[in-house]
Amino acid sequence: MGVDSYTRRTLKRSELTQNARHYINGRWETGVTTGLSENPSDTRETVAEYARADRSQTELAIRAAADAAPHWSHTTPQRRADVLDQIGSEILARREELGLLMAREEGKTLPEAVGEAARAGHIFKFFAGEALRGGGGETLASLRPGVQVDVTREPLGVVGLITPWNFPLAIPAWKIAPALAHGNTVVFKPAELVPACGWALAEIISRAALPAGSFNLVMGSGREVGQTLVDSPLVDGISFTGSVETGELILQAAARRHAKVQLEMGGKNPLVVLADADLDRAVDCAVQGAYFSTGQRCTASSRLIVEAPVHDAFVVRLRHRLAALKIGHALERGTDIGPVVDRVQLARNLAAIAAASEEGAEHVWGGEPLQRATQGHFMSPALFLARPEQRVARDEIFGPVACVLRADDYEHALDLANDTPFGLCAGICTTSLSRATHFKRHARVGMTMVNLPTAGVDYHVPFGGRKASSYGPREQGRHAAEFYTTVKTGYVLA
Ligand code: ADP
C-alpha cells in the first residue's frame, strides 16, 4: 500500500488504533493500566492502546503457564505440529496486513516489514517439522552388563520470552515456535514500543486451539513484567533479546535461582573489505548491512574495515550511495530507510554523532535530523572515518551510523575485526578463497558472511554469537532444542 491510500485510511483513526489486550489462561484481559504506542513516521498517529500489567497480573499468567505445562508437554508431536503449522499458515496469508501494522508501529519500510512477517510464518512452519522430529535422543549399551541406557530430551517447563522492538514479529516467532514445538508453555512479553505487533501474533496463536494457559501474552514495562518473569520460581527458562545492560541484569538474577537462560544482546560487527574485492558488491553490502532497517539490527555492520589500497575509492562510492538514499515515511513507496524508532533513540544517535566529531573522527556524511511532510524521527545516515580506539568504533549505537577503519593489510584487518568486546557476526568482501576461508576460521564471532551483508540470516540454522553478544545456547534451527529442552539419562536393567 502506498502512502496515499494509507493517508486516506488514516482519516478513520479509530479503525487504525488497535486495542491490544493481554492473553492470559485462554482469555483476553484488560490491563491494570493502559499505554499507547505511536507511529515513528508520524507521531500524531496512535497505533495501539495497550494493556499494561503489574507484578500480580504477570504472576497470573505465569501460574496459568505452570498449570498448563503438564498437559501441553504430553500432547502428541502431531498435535503440536498441527498447531504450529496452522499459526504459520495464517501469518503467511496475512503477511501484508501484519507488515503494514509493523511498518506503522516500528517504522521499518513496508517491503522489509512484509518480508519479516513472511519470515515469522516460515519460522512457525519450520518448527512444526521440528515438533515431529523432536529434540533427538539416543540408546546406548551401558558400561554394566545387562543394563540399557537412553538419553532423551524433555521440555524445560515454563519459559519466559522477553523480546525487543526491532524485529517485532520475527524475534517473538523464533522464540515462541521452538518453545511450543518442544512442549514448553510460554509467557511472552513484547517490547513496550511494539505492543500491537505482539498482540497481533498472540491473536493468531489464540485461534490455534492450544490448551488454555499454554501460551500467554503480558505487556508492560521491563522492570515490572520482565523482572517478574525473571524472578519467578515457576519460570524454568528465560530467553531474552535486547540490550547488554538488561541482559547482564537478567543473567545475574537467573543465576541466583539456577534458571536456564539464553541471551542475545549487542553487536559492533565488522565488514572487512579487501583490496581484491568487487568494490560495487562491497559497497552494496555496507549500505544494506549498516543502514537498512535504520541500522537498528544487532547484526548491523557498524565497522567497515577497508584495506588501504581501496580505502579512498570505497569511501567515495559509499558516500555517493548514501547521498542517493531516500529517507522518509515507512509506508511511502521508494523509501529506503524509515525513521528511528522513537525520540529517545534519535536523541541517543545524535549524541553519539556529536561525540564522534568531538573525539576527532572525520565526518564524511549525514547524521542530521531531517524534516519530512509528517512529524517523524527521521535522520540522514551517518558515516565517519575513525580510529580503532574511538568510541564511534567501539560502542554499539543501534542507529544508521557507521565508521570506516583503514587497515594496512589482511592481518591488520582481521586484528581490527576481532578488537571488540562483541562477537555476533563478521563479514568479509574478497575474491580470494584462501583469505575468506582464513577469515571464517579466525573471526571470533558466531556467524560469518563472505561477500554478503552481515545482516540478513536464515531461520533454519543457528543464530547467535560469542563474548558480550550472546550467552547460552544458540537460537533457531535444530539447535533451538538445546535451550528449549533438558536432557534426561535413563538406566534400565533389561
Ligand atoms: P532496548 O534498548 O532494545 O529497548 P532493553 O534491553 O531495554 O533493550 O529491552 C529489551 C526487552 O527487555 C524489552 O521487552 C524490555 O521491556 C525488557 N526489559 C527491560 N528491562 C528489563 C528487566 N529489568 N528485566 C526484564 N526485562 C526487561
GROMACS .gro file of C-alpha atoms in nm, residues 127 153-157 159-161 171-184 186 237-240 260 262 473-476 479-486:
model
   42
  127PHE     CA    1   0.915  -2.564   1.390
  153ARG     CA    2   1.504  -3.473   2.581
  154GLU     CA    3   1.215  -3.326   2.777
  155PRO     CA    4   1.055  -2.980   2.774
  156LEU     CA    5   1.205  -2.731   3.018
  157GLY     CA    6   0.860  -2.638   3.152
  159VAL     CA    7   0.957  -2.030   2.955
  160GLY     CA    8   0.954  -1.650   2.978
  161LEU     CA    9   1.023  -1.486   2.643
  171ILE     CA   10   1.214  -1.250   1.712
  172PRO     CA   11   0.895  -1.348   1.903
  173ALA     CA   12   0.835  -1.615   1.637
  174TRP     CA   13   1.181  -1.763   1.672
  175LYS     CA   14   1.133  -1.795   2.047
  176ILE     CA   15   0.761  -1.891   2.069
  177ALA     CA   16   0.767  -2.152   1.789
  178PRO     CA   17   1.053  -2.367   1.925
  179ALA     CA   18   0.923  -2.326   2.282
  180LEU     CA   19   0.584  -2.472   2.186
  181ALA     CA   20   0.730  -2.726   1.942
  182HIS     CA   21   0.938  -2.879   2.219
  183GLY     CA   22   0.645  -2.892   2.462
  184ASN     CA   23   0.701  -2.585   2.680
  186VAL     CA   24   0.500  -1.971   2.729
  237GLY     CA   25   1.390  -2.068   3.145
  238ILE     CA   26   1.428  -1.714   3.016
  239SER     CA   27   1.505  -1.634   2.654
  240PHE     CA   28   1.592  -1.267   2.613
  260LYS     CA   29   1.822  -2.162   3.240
  262GLN     CA   30   1.963  -1.758   2.679
  473PRO     CA   31   2.266  -2.200   2.361
  474ARG     CA   32   2.209  -2.068   2.008
  475GLU     CA   33   1.864  -1.978   1.878
  476GLN     CA   34   1.685  -2.106   1.565
  479HIS     CA   35   1.996  -2.605   1.772
  480ALA     CA   36   1.697  -2.433   1.934
  481ALA     CA   37   1.630  -2.768   2.107
  482GLU     CA   38   1.936  -2.713   2.326
  483PHE     CA   39   1.767  -2.431   2.510
  484TYR     CA   40   1.405  -2.545   2.496
  485THR     CA   41   1.470  -2.898   2.619
  486THR     CA   42   1.655  -3.056   2.906
   0.00000   0.00000   0.00000
